Coordinates of C-alpha atoms in Angstrom, one line a residue:
M1 CA -34.2 -14.3 -16.0
P2 CA -34.3 -17.4 -14.6
A3 CA -38.3 -18.6 -13.8
N4 CA -37.3 -18.9 -10.0
L5 CA -36.1 -15.4 -9.1
P6 CA -38.7 -13.4 -7.9
K7 CA -40.0 -10.6 -9.3
G8 CA -38.1 -7.5 -8.5
R9 CA -35.1 -8.9 -7.0
S10 CA -32.8 -8.1 -10.0
S11 CA -33.4 -4.6 -9.9
V12 CA -32.8 -4.7 -6.1
N13 CA -29.0 -6.0 -6.4
V14 CA -28.3 -3.8 -9.4
R15 CA -28.9 -0.8 -6.5
L16 CA -27.4 -2.6 -3.7
L17 CA -24.6 -2.8 -6.1
S18 CA -24.4 0.8 -7.3
A19 CA -24.7 1.4 -3.6
L20 CA -21.4 -0.7 -2.9
L21 CA -19.3 0.6 -5.4
L22 CA -20.4 3.8 -4.8
T23 CA -18.9 3.8 -0.9
S24 CA -16.1 2.0 -1.4
A25 CA -15.1 4.6 -4.1
I26 CA -15.9 7.6 -1.7
A27 CA -13.6 5.8 1.2
A28 CA -10.9 3.9 -0.9
P29 CA -8.0 4.1 0.1
A30 CA -4.8 5.1 -1.1
I31 CA -3.1 1.5 -3.6
A32 CA -0.1 3.5 -4.4
S33 CA 2.3 6.7 -3.0
T34 CA 0.2 9.4 -3.6
V35 CA 1.2 13.5 -3.8
T36 CA -1.5 15.9 -3.1
G37 CA -2.0 19.7 -2.6
T38 CA -3.5 23.1 -3.2
V39 CA -2.4 25.7 -4.8
A40 CA -3.4 29.5 -4.4
D41 CA -2.6 32.9 -4.4
A42 CA -0.3 34.8 -2.0
G43 CA -2.8 35.8 0.2
G44 CA -4.8 32.7 0.3
V45 CA -8.0 33.9 -0.2
R46 CA -8.9 32.2 -4.1
P47 CA -7.1 28.7 -5.6
L48 CA -5.3 29.1 -8.5
Q49 CA -7.9 26.9 -10.6
G50 CA -5.8 26.2 -14.1
A51 CA -2.3 26.2 -12.2
D52 CA 0.2 23.9 -14.1
V53 CA 1.8 21.3 -11.8
R54 CA 4.9 18.9 -12.7
I55 CA 7.1 16.2 -11.4
P56 CA 9.9 16.8 -14.6
A57 CA 11.9 14.5 -13.3
L58 CA 9.0 11.9 -13.7
G59 CA 7.4 13.6 -17.0
R60 CA 4.3 14.5 -14.8
V61 CA 1.7 17.0 -15.2
T62 CA -1.5 17.8 -14.1
S63 CA -3.3 20.9 -13.2
A64 CA -5.1 22.2 -9.7
D65 CA -9.3 22.4 -10.3
A66 CA -11.9 24.5 -9.1
A67 CA -10.8 24.5 -5.5
G68 CA -6.5 24.1 -6.2
R69 CA -6.4 21.1 -5.6
F70 CA -4.1 19.0 -7.4
R71 CA -3.2 15.1 -7.2
F72 CA -0.5 12.4 -8.7
T73 CA -1.1 8.8 -8.1
G74 CA 1.7 5.3 -8.9
L75 CA 4.5 7.2 -7.6
P76 CA 7.6 5.2 -7.4
A77 CA 9.4 5.8 -4.1
G78 CA 12.1 8.8 -4.2
T79 CA 12.8 12.3 -4.0
Y80 CA 11.2 14.6 -6.2
D81 CA 10.8 18.5 -7.4
V82 CA 7.6 19.7 -8.1
V83 CA 7.1 23.2 -10.2
V84 CA 3.7 25.2 -9.9
S85 CA 3.3 28.0 -12.2
F86 CA 0.2 30.5 -13.1
A87 CA 0.2 33.0 -15.9
G88 CA 1.2 36.5 -14.7
A89 CA 2.5 34.7 -11.2
T90 CA 6.2 33.4 -10.2
A91 CA 7.0 30.2 -10.6
S92 CA 6.9 27.7 -7.1
T93 CA 9.2 24.8 -6.6
Q94 CA 9.2 22.2 -3.7
S95 CA 10.6 19.3 -2.9
V96 CA 8.7 15.8 -1.6
T97 CA 10.1 12.7 -0.6
V98 CA 7.2 9.7 -1.8
G99 CA 7.5 7.1 0.7
A100 CA 6.6 3.1 -0.2
E101 CA 3.3 2.0 -1.7
G102 CA 0.5 3.5 0.0
S103 CA 1.8 6.7 1.0
V104 CA 0.4 9.8 0.9
A105 CA 2.4 12.9 1.1
Q106 CA 0.9 16.9 0.5
M107 CA 1.9 19.5 0.1
S108 CA 0.5 23.8 -0.6
F109 CA 2.0 26.1 -2.6
A110 CA 1.6 30.2 -2.5
L111 CA 2.6 31.9 -5.5
A112 CA 2.5 36.2 -5.8
P113 CA 2.6 37.8 -8.6
D114 CA 5.4 38.2 -10.7
G115 CA 8.3 41.1 -9.4
T116 CA 6.8 41.6 -5.9
D117 CA 9.4 41.1 -3.3
I118 CA 6.3 42.6 -0.8
E119 CA 4.0 40.3 1.6
T120 CA 1.1 41.6 0.7
I121 CA -0.3 42.7 -3.2
L122 CA -3.3 43.8 -3.9
V123 CA -4.2 44.0 -8.0
V124 CA -7.2 45.5 -9.0
G125 CA -7.6 45.7 -12.9
Q126 CA -8.4 43.6 -16.1
Q127 CA -4.7 42.1 -15.9
A128 CA -5.3 39.8 -12.9
N129 CA -9.1 38.5 -14.2
M130 CA -6.7 38.1 -17.6
L131 CA -4.1 35.4 -16.5
S132 CA -6.9 33.7 -14.5
S133 CA -9.0 33.0 -17.8
I134 CA -5.5 31.5 -19.8
S135 CA -4.4 30.0 -17.2
R136 CA -8.2 27.7 -17.1
Q137 CA -7.7 27.4 -20.9
R138 CA -4.2 26.1 -20.7
A139 CA -4.9 23.1 -19.0
A140 CA -8.4 22.0 -20.6
D141 CA -8.3 19.3 -22.7
T142 CA -9.8 21.3 -25.6
V143 CA -10.3 24.6 -27.3
V144 CA -12.3 26.2 -24.7
T145 CA -12.6 30.0 -24.2
V146 CA -13.6 30.8 -20.6
L147 CA -15.3 34.2 -19.0
T148 CA -14.8 34.7 -15.1
K149 CA -16.8 36.4 -12.7
D150 CA -14.5 39.2 -12.0
A151 CA -13.8 39.9 -15.8
M152 CA -17.8 39.6 -15.9
G153 CA -18.4 42.1 -13.3
Q154 CA -16.2 45.3 -15.0
F155 CA -18.7 46.0 -17.8
P156 CA -22.8 47.0 -17.2
D157 CA -24.2 43.6 -18.6
Q158 CA -27.4 43.1 -18.3
N159 CA -27.4 39.0 -19.0
V160 CA -25.3 36.5 -19.9
A161 CA -25.8 37.0 -23.1
E162 CA -24.0 40.1 -23.3
S163 CA -21.2 38.8 -20.8
L164 CA -20.8 35.9 -23.9
R165 CA -20.3 39.4 -26.6
R166 CA -16.6 39.9 -25.8
A167 CA -15.7 36.0 -25.9
P168 CA -13.6 35.6 -29.7
G169 CA -15.2 33.8 -32.5
I170 CA -18.8 35.1 -30.6
N171 CA -21.8 36.8 -32.3
V172 CA -24.4 38.4 -30.2
L173 CA -28.5 38.2 -31.5
N174 CA -30.3 41.6 -30.1
D175 CA -33.5 42.4 -28.9
Q176 CA -33.9 45.8 -28.3
G177 CA -30.5 46.6 -27.6
E178 CA -29.6 43.9 -25.0
G179 CA -27.9 40.3 -25.9
R180 CA -30.7 37.7 -26.1
F181 CA -29.0 34.9 -28.3
V182 CA -25.1 33.4 -29.1
A183 CA -24.3 32.1 -32.7
V184 CA -20.7 30.8 -32.2
R185 CA -18.3 30.9 -35.4
G186 CA -21.0 32.3 -37.5
L187 CA -23.7 29.1 -37.1
D188 CA -27.0 29.0 -36.5
P189 CA -27.5 29.4 -32.3
N190 CA -29.6 26.5 -33.1
L191 CA -27.0 25.0 -33.4
N192 CA -25.9 25.1 -29.9
S193 CA -25.6 23.3 -27.1
T194 CA -26.6 25.3 -23.5
S195 CA -25.6 23.9 -19.8
I196 CA -25.7 25.1 -16.0
N197 CA -23.4 23.4 -14.2
G198 CA -23.1 20.4 -16.3
A199 CA -27.5 20.1 -17.4
R200 CA -28.8 21.3 -20.3
V201 CA -30.8 24.1 -20.7
P202 CA -33.8 23.7 -22.7
A203 CA -35.7 25.8 -24.9
T204 CA -39.1 27.5 -25.2
G205 CA -40.5 29.1 -28.1
G206 CA -42.3 26.4 -30.0
E207 CA -39.7 24.0 -32.8
D208 CA -36.5 26.1 -31.5
R209 CA -33.7 24.7 -29.9
M210 CA -31.6 28.3 -29.3
V211 CA -31.8 29.1 -25.5
A212 CA -32.8 32.6 -24.6
L213 CA -30.0 33.6 -22.6
D214 CA -31.6 37.1 -21.6
V215 CA -32.9 34.6 -18.5
I216 CA -29.9 34.4 -16.4
P217 CA -28.5 37.2 -14.8
S218 CA -24.8 37.7 -15.1
E219 CA -24.3 38.5 -11.6
L220 CA -25.1 34.6 -10.4
I221 CA -21.9 33.4 -13.3
E222 CA -19.0 32.0 -11.6
S223 CA -17.8 31.8 -15.0
I224 CA -18.4 30.9 -18.7
E225 CA -17.1 28.5 -20.4
I226 CA -17.2 28.7 -24.5
K227 CA -16.2 25.4 -26.4
K228 CA -15.7 24.8 -30.0
T229 CA -14.9 21.6 -31.3
L230 CA -16.8 18.4 -29.9
T231 CA -14.7 16.0 -26.9
P232 CA -16.6 13.0 -26.4
D233 CA -18.2 13.8 -22.9
M234 CA -20.4 16.3 -24.9
D235 CA -23.3 15.3 -26.3
G236 CA -23.3 14.6 -30.3
D237 CA -25.6 17.6 -31.3
T238 CA -23.0 20.4 -30.4
I239 CA -23.0 21.6 -33.7
G240 CA -22.1 24.8 -33.7
G241 CA -20.5 24.8 -30.1
S242 CA -21.1 24.3 -26.1
I243 CA -22.1 26.8 -23.8
E244 CA -21.5 25.6 -20.6
I245 CA -22.0 28.1 -17.5
N246 CA -20.8 27.9 -14.4
T247 CA -22.4 29.1 -10.7
T248 CA -20.4 29.8 -7.6
S249 CA -19.0 26.5 -5.6
A250 CA -18.4 27.1 -1.7
F251 CA -14.9 26.1 -2.4
D252 CA -14.2 28.9 -4.9
R253 CA -12.0 30.6 -1.8
K254 CA -10.1 29.9 1.2
K255 CA -11.7 32.6 3.1
D256 CA -16.0 33.7 3.6
F257 CA -16.8 36.1 1.6
V258 CA -19.9 38.7 0.9
T259 CA -20.1 41.5 -1.7
L260 CA -22.9 43.9 -2.6
S261 CA -23.7 45.6 -5.6
A262 CA -25.9 48.3 -6.9
E263 CA -26.0 50.0 -10.8
G264 CA -28.1 53.0 -12.3
S265 CA -28.7 53.7 -15.6
Y266 CA -31.4 57.1 -17.0
N267 CA -33.0 56.8 -19.8
Q268 CA -33.5 60.3 -21.8
L269 CA -35.9 59.4 -24.0
S270 CA -38.2 57.3 -20.9
E271 CA -36.8 59.7 -18.8
E272 CA -36.6 56.4 -15.7
W273 CA -34.2 55.7 -13.9
S274 CA -33.5 51.9 -13.6
P275 CA -32.1 50.0 -10.7
K276 CA -30.1 47.3 -10.6
F277 CA -29.1 44.8 -7.1
G278 CA -26.7 41.8 -6.1
A279 CA -25.4 40.6 -3.5
N280 CA -22.6 36.8 -3.2
F281 CA -21.9 35.0 -0.5
A282 CA -19.5 32.1 0.6
K283 CA -19.1 30.9 4.0
L284 CA -17.5 28.0 4.6
I285 CA -19.3 26.5 7.5
T286 CA -15.9 23.6 8.0
E287 CA -12.8 23.1 5.9
D288 CA -14.9 20.4 3.5
F289 CA -18.0 21.9 4.4
G290 CA -19.8 25.4 2.4
I291 CA -22.6 27.0 1.2
S292 CA -22.4 29.7 -1.0
G293 CA -25.5 31.7 -3.3
G294 CA -26.2 35.1 -4.9
F295 CA -29.7 37.4 -5.4
S296 CA -30.1 39.2 -8.8
W297 CA -33.2 41.8 -9.7
N298 CA -33.4 44.4 -11.7
K299 CA -35.8 46.8 -13.2
R300 CA -35.5 48.0 -16.5
K301 CA -37.5 51.4 -17.9
F302 CA -36.7 52.4 -21.5
S303 CA -38.3 54.2 -24.6
T304 CA -36.3 54.0 -28.2
D305 CA -37.2 54.5 -32.2
N306 CA -36.3 53.4 -35.5
I307 CA -37.7 53.7 -38.6
E308 CA -37.3 51.0 -40.9
A309 CA -37.5 51.4 -45.4
A310 CA -37.6 48.2 -47.5
D311 CA -38.2 47.3 -50.6
W312 CA -36.3 49.6 -52.7
A313 CA -37.0 50.5 -56.2
T314 CA -34.7 52.9 -58.7
T315 CA -36.3 55.7 -60.6
K316 CA -36.0 56.4 -64.4
D317 CA -33.6 59.1 -63.8
G318 CA -31.2 57.0 -61.2
Y319 CA -33.2 57.4 -58.0
D320 CA -33.1 55.4 -55.4
Y321 CA -36.1 54.9 -53.2
A322 CA -38.6 53.4 -50.3
K323 CA -41.2 51.2 -51.4
T324 CA -42.5 50.8 -47.7
I325 CA -40.6 53.1 -45.2
E326 CA -42.1 52.5 -41.2
Y327 CA -41.7 54.5 -38.1
R328 CA -42.0 52.9 -35.2
D329 CA -41.6 53.9 -31.2
Y330 CA -41.7 51.2 -28.4
D331 CA -41.9 51.7 -24.9
V332 CA -40.5 49.0 -22.6
Q333 CA -40.3 47.4 -19.3
R334 CA -37.8 44.3 -18.3
E335 CA -37.7 42.8 -14.8
R336 CA -35.6 39.9 -14.3
W337 CA -34.4 38.6 -11.3
G338 CA -32.9 35.5 -10.0
G339 CA -30.8 33.4 -7.2
N340 CA -28.3 30.0 -7.0
L341 CA -27.5 28.2 -4.0
S342 CA -24.9 26.0 -3.7
I343 CA -23.8 23.9 -1.2
D344 CA -20.8 21.9 -1.6
W345 CA -18.8 18.3 0.5
R346 CA -15.8 16.9 1.1
P347 CA -16.8 13.8 3.0
A348 CA -12.8 12.4 2.3
D349 CA -9.9 13.1 0.6
N350 CA -10.5 11.9 -2.7
T351 CA -14.0 12.8 -3.2
T352 CA -16.7 16.4 -3.6
L353 CA -20.0 16.0 -3.0
Y354 CA -22.4 19.3 -4.5
V355 CA -26.1 20.5 -4.5
R356 CA -26.5 23.4 -7.3
G357 CA -29.7 24.8 -8.0
L358 CA -31.0 27.7 -10.1
Y359 CA -34.0 30.0 -10.7
S360 CA -33.9 33.1 -13.0
K361 CA -37.1 34.7 -14.4
F362 CA -37.9 37.5 -17.2
D363 CA -41.1 39.3 -17.1
D364 CA -40.9 41.5 -20.6
T365 CA -43.9 44.3 -21.6
E366 CA -43.6 45.9 -24.7
L367 CA -45.7 48.7 -26.0
R368 CA -45.1 49.8 -29.4
T369 CA -46.8 52.5 -32.1
R370 CA -45.8 52.3 -35.5
L371 CA -47.3 54.2 -38.9
V372 CA -46.6 52.8 -42.1
F373 CA -46.6 54.2 -45.3
K374 CA -47.0 52.1 -48.9
P375 CA -47.0 53.7 -52.1
T376 CA -47.8 52.2 -54.7
P377 CA -46.9 55.0 -57.8
A378 CA -43.3 55.6 -58.2
P379 CA -42.7 59.3 -56.7
I380 CA -43.0 62.4 -58.7
S381 CA -39.5 63.9 -57.7
A382 CA -36.6 62.5 -56.5
T383 CA -33.0 63.8 -55.3
D384 CA -30.0 62.7 -53.6
T385 CA -31.4 62.9 -50.0
G386 CA -35.5 62.2 -50.6
F387 CA -38.1 61.6 -52.7
T388 CA -42.1 62.8 -53.2
F389 CA -45.3 61.0 -53.6
E390 CA -48.9 62.1 -54.8
S391 CA -51.8 60.0 -55.1
A392 CA -53.3 60.1 -58.3
A393 CA -56.5 58.3 -60.0
G394 CA -57.3 54.8 -59.7
S395 CA -55.7 51.0 -57.7
A396 CA -52.6 51.9 -59.4
G397 CA -51.9 55.8 -57.5
R398 CA -52.9 55.0 -54.8
M399 CA -51.3 55.5 -51.1
E400 CA -52.0 53.5 -47.9
I401 CA -51.4 54.2 -44.8
R402 CA -50.8 52.4 -41.3
R403 CA -51.3 52.6 -37.9
D404 CA -50.7 49.8 -35.5
L405 CA -50.8 49.0 -32.0
K406 CA -48.4 46.7 -30.1
D407 CA -49.3 45.3 -26.4
R408 CA -47.5 42.3 -25.6
R409 CA -46.3 40.6 -22.2
E410 CA -44.4 37.8 -21.8
W411 CA -42.4 35.5 -19.0
Q412 CA -39.4 33.2 -19.2
T413 CA -38.1 31.2 -16.4
T414 CA -35.2 29.1 -16.6
T415 CA -34.8 26.7 -13.5
S416 CA -31.3 23.6 -13.4
I417 CA -31.0 21.7 -10.2
V418 CA -28.0 19.4 -9.9
A419 CA -26.9 16.9 -7.8
G420 CA -23.6 14.7 -8.1
G421 CA -19.7 14.8 -7.5
R422 CA -16.4 13.3 -8.2
T423 CA -14.6 11.1 -6.7
D424 CA -10.3 10.3 -7.4
V425 CA -9.8 6.2 -7.9
G426 CA -6.3 5.7 -8.4
P427 CA -5.4 7.3 -12.0
W428 CA -8.9 7.5 -12.6
T429 CA -10.7 10.4 -11.9
L430 CA -15.1 9.3 -11.7
D431 CA -17.6 12.5 -12.1
Y432 CA -21.1 11.7 -12.1
S433 CA -24.6 13.3 -11.9
G434 CA -27.9 13.7 -11.9
S435 CA -30.0 17.0 -12.9
W436 CA -33.6 18.6 -13.2
S437 CA -34.0 21.3 -16.1
R438 CA -37.0 23.2 -16.2
A439 CA -37.8 25.9 -19.3
E440 CA -41.2 27.8 -19.3
Q441 CA -43.0 31.0 -21.7
K442 CA -46.0 32.2 -20.8
E443 CA -48.1 34.9 -22.6
D444 CA -51.8 36.1 -21.6
G445 CA -53.7 38.4 -23.4
S446 CA -51.4 40.0 -26.0
I447 CA -52.3 42.3 -28.9
D448 CA -49.9 42.0 -32.0
P449 CA -50.8 43.8 -33.7
I450 CA -53.6 46.0 -34.0
R451 CA -53.8 47.1 -37.5
F452 CA -55.8 50.1 -39.2
R453 CA -55.6 51.8 -42.7
Q454 CA -56.5 54.5 -45.0
R455 CA -56.7 54.2 -48.4
L456 CA -56.8 57.1 -50.8
Q457 CA -56.8 58.4 -53.9
G458 CA -57.1 60.2 -57.0
A459 CA -55.8 63.0 -58.3
G460 CA -54.3 65.7 -55.3
A461 CA -55.9 63.5 -52.1
F462 CA -52.6 63.1 -50.3
G463 CA -49.2 64.1 -51.0
V464 CA -46.1 63.4 -48.9
T465 CA -42.0 64.3 -48.9
F466 CA -39.1 61.9 -47.8
D467 CA -35.8 63.9 -46.3
F468 CA -33.2 61.7 -46.1
S469 CA -30.4 64.2 -45.5
D470 CA -30.0 62.9 -41.9
W471 CA -29.7 59.7 -42.7
Q472 CA -30.1 59.1 -38.5
R473 CA -33.5 60.3 -38.2
P474 CA -35.5 60.7 -41.5
G475 CA -38.2 62.7 -41.6
F476 CA -41.9 63.3 -43.5
D477 CA -43.8 65.9 -44.2
V478 CA -47.8 66.0 -45.5
T479 CA -47.7 68.3 -48.3
K480 CA -51.6 67.4 -49.6
G481 CA -54.2 65.8 -47.7
E482 CA -53.3 66.2 -44.1
A483 CA -56.6 66.4 -42.5
A484 CA -57.2 63.4 -43.6
F485 CA -54.1 62.2 -42.2
L486 CA -54.9 62.8 -39.0
D487 CA -58.7 61.8 -38.6
P488 CA -59.1 59.3 -36.5
S489 CA -62.1 58.0 -38.5
K490 CA -61.1 57.8 -41.1
Y491 CA -59.3 54.8 -40.4
T492 CA -60.5 51.1 -40.5
M493 CA -59.1 48.1 -39.1
S494 CA -58.3 45.5 -40.7
L495 CA -55.8 42.8 -38.4
L496 CA -56.1 41.7 -35.1
E497 CA -53.6 39.3 -33.7
Y498 CA -54.8 38.8 -30.1
T499 CA -52.9 35.8 -28.1
D500 CA -55.0 34.6 -25.3
K501 CA -52.9 32.1 -23.2
E502 CA -49.5 30.2 -24.4
D503 CA -48.5 28.1 -22.3
S504 CA -44.7 26.6 -23.2
T505 CA -42.8 24.2 -20.9
D506 CA -40.3 22.2 -21.7
K507 CA -38.3 19.6 -18.4
E508 CA -35.1 17.2 -19.1
W509 CA -34.0 14.7 -16.8
A510 CA -30.5 14.0 -17.1
F511 CA -27.9 11.2 -15.3
K512 CA -24.4 11.5 -16.5
A513 CA -20.9 9.6 -15.3
D514 CA -17.9 9.7 -16.8
R515 CA -14.7 8.4 -16.2
P516 CA -11.1 10.2 -17.9
A517 CA -8.1 9.5 -16.8
N518 CA -6.3 11.7 -13.7
R519 CA -3.7 14.2 -16.5
G520 CA -1.2 13.6 -13.6
D521 CA -1.7 10.3 -13.6
V522 CA -0.9 9.9 -17.6
A523 CA 2.8 9.3 -18.6
I524 CA 3.6 9.3 -22.4
R525 CA 5.6 6.1 -23.1
R526 CA 8.3 6.5 -25.6
A527 CA 10.4 3.8 -27.8
G528 CA 13.5 3.1 -26.2
R529 CA 16.7 0.7 -26.0
G530 CA 16.8 -2.6 -24.1
A531 CA 15.7 -6.8 -24.1
A532 CA 12.0 -5.6 -24.3
P533 CA 11.3 -3.1 -27.0
C534 CA 9.0 0.6 -26.1
R535 CA 5.9 1.4 -28.2
T536 CA 4.9 5.4 -28.0
Q537 CA 1.8 5.0 -25.7
F538 CA -0.5 6.1 -23.4
V539 CA 0.0 4.6 -19.9
T540 CA -2.0 4.6 -16.5
N541 CA -0.6 3.4 -14.3
P542 CA 3.4 4.8 -14.8
A543 CA 4.7 3.2 -11.7
G544 CA 4.1 -0.3 -12.8
D545 CA 5.1 0.1 -16.0
A546 CA 8.8 -1.4 -16.5
C547 CA 9.7 0.9 -19.4
H548 CA 8.7 4.2 -17.7
R549 CA 10.9 2.8 -14.5
R550 CA 14.0 2.3 -16.7
A551 CA 13.5 5.7 -18.1
T552 CA 12.8 6.7 -14.7
A553 CA 16.4 5.2 -13.3
A554 CA 17.9 6.3 -16.8
G555 CA 17.1 10.0 -16.3
A556 CA 18.6 9.6 -12.3
A557 CA 21.7 8.4 -13.4
A558 CA 21.7 11.2 -15.8
R559 CA 21.0 13.8 -13.4
R560 CA 24.5 12.4 -10.7
S561 CA 26.4 11.7 -13.1
A562 CA 25.9 15.5 -14.6
S563 CA 25.9 16.7 -11.0
S564 CA 29.2 14.7 -10.2

């Protein structure tokens, strides 16, 4: 920095230059002939994101964005057919006349389902949802699986992890019967990256990177995209896969809407009902400004029991038996609630700005009782369906019985705020955003566990028979020493783990800017004949490329010859 430059001048200049560049980008006039348009369903309610839009005469192709908008720039003057197709819908063709340089032509397409010739049709079921996902997957630049809101709403999913369970190549790790962590293509969940509206979601839980997706209700989500291959716009630590969670936008529909949902489930063991409520809305205040959001609340009470056997060995007679057998009973209460809000603004035809926020809290209380048998001696008898243990003299004949209790309550919260936009400038599309994310996990006054044990040894002091004839519910019968087995005074405390206070918080600020080429403004220039040989390469300004002009003229001449 020059010595005579006042302190702070360089940073001021940088900020001023950035502001000027952004202002000029938002208000940038058309510098070449442009065709823009929208694609929606026949009812004019939902934009058809991922619809394929082509100009066959020029070899140009693009796809509709989330608002159903498409754009071609750098077009030579002339009249062209524009063909729009969408999975499960009848393709539509319209003609457009492109004027001199700087002109902008507007188009509008409304696609009806295949095989319908009536004015209005209501499609209910999985087919329409599947076709929407297929079209968005086709329009993607990489291998991606898309789950849409309508498809997720047809199933009683408790959270985002459970919604991901139906995607190919996805394995979900459960906790108390609910999905929590997600593995992509069998890789460790620590190798995945998770984002909400493009902002990375930090993880809490010590040194782990895996994000607990049971915190986020599925009712708040517009779509989930699972990307299994890396692209240049993704973080380099996305080794396993990228899970991108998108919330609703006011431009997702052409008309205002409000949805309300109510669900209930009953657990037979706890004899408790669990309610669940959700609401979503979108309001277009003007054609270019809108607000959308949602809220979800769920309180689930349930009980479970399970039996676990470990440390297997084999008797001299060839029968298998377990050296550790556990009988567990759980009483669980989980409360999950969250909300999201989005503000969308289109200040110019080539610019869309947004602010999106999401907050979710997951309160998990778990009570557990556990009875553990740990016999030291081998069974005195065994069959294909069970075995019997009896204590004997000395430590080698000792039978250990453990009883422990667990009382744990844990809170987890996820917060994400993203502000950004998208601006089309010539053949380029500029995506930019700034985000703040926060993940928190708290635990206060948890006991996990408090253990009591009793050791019985000596001939006839204790005996127990295990019946494995029903593998779903193995049973046991105390044959000797039942009085001592049921006497609380015979047990002594051997372990206590108490969490006084745990507060783990992770925050992340991020700024991001990408400048991908608009698909509709990229053509492939192939080798041709003429005075100036052409090589195969990508062209970002087809209208100004000599090879592309010659190819376009040759194609037009061929069409005229064929028509005559």
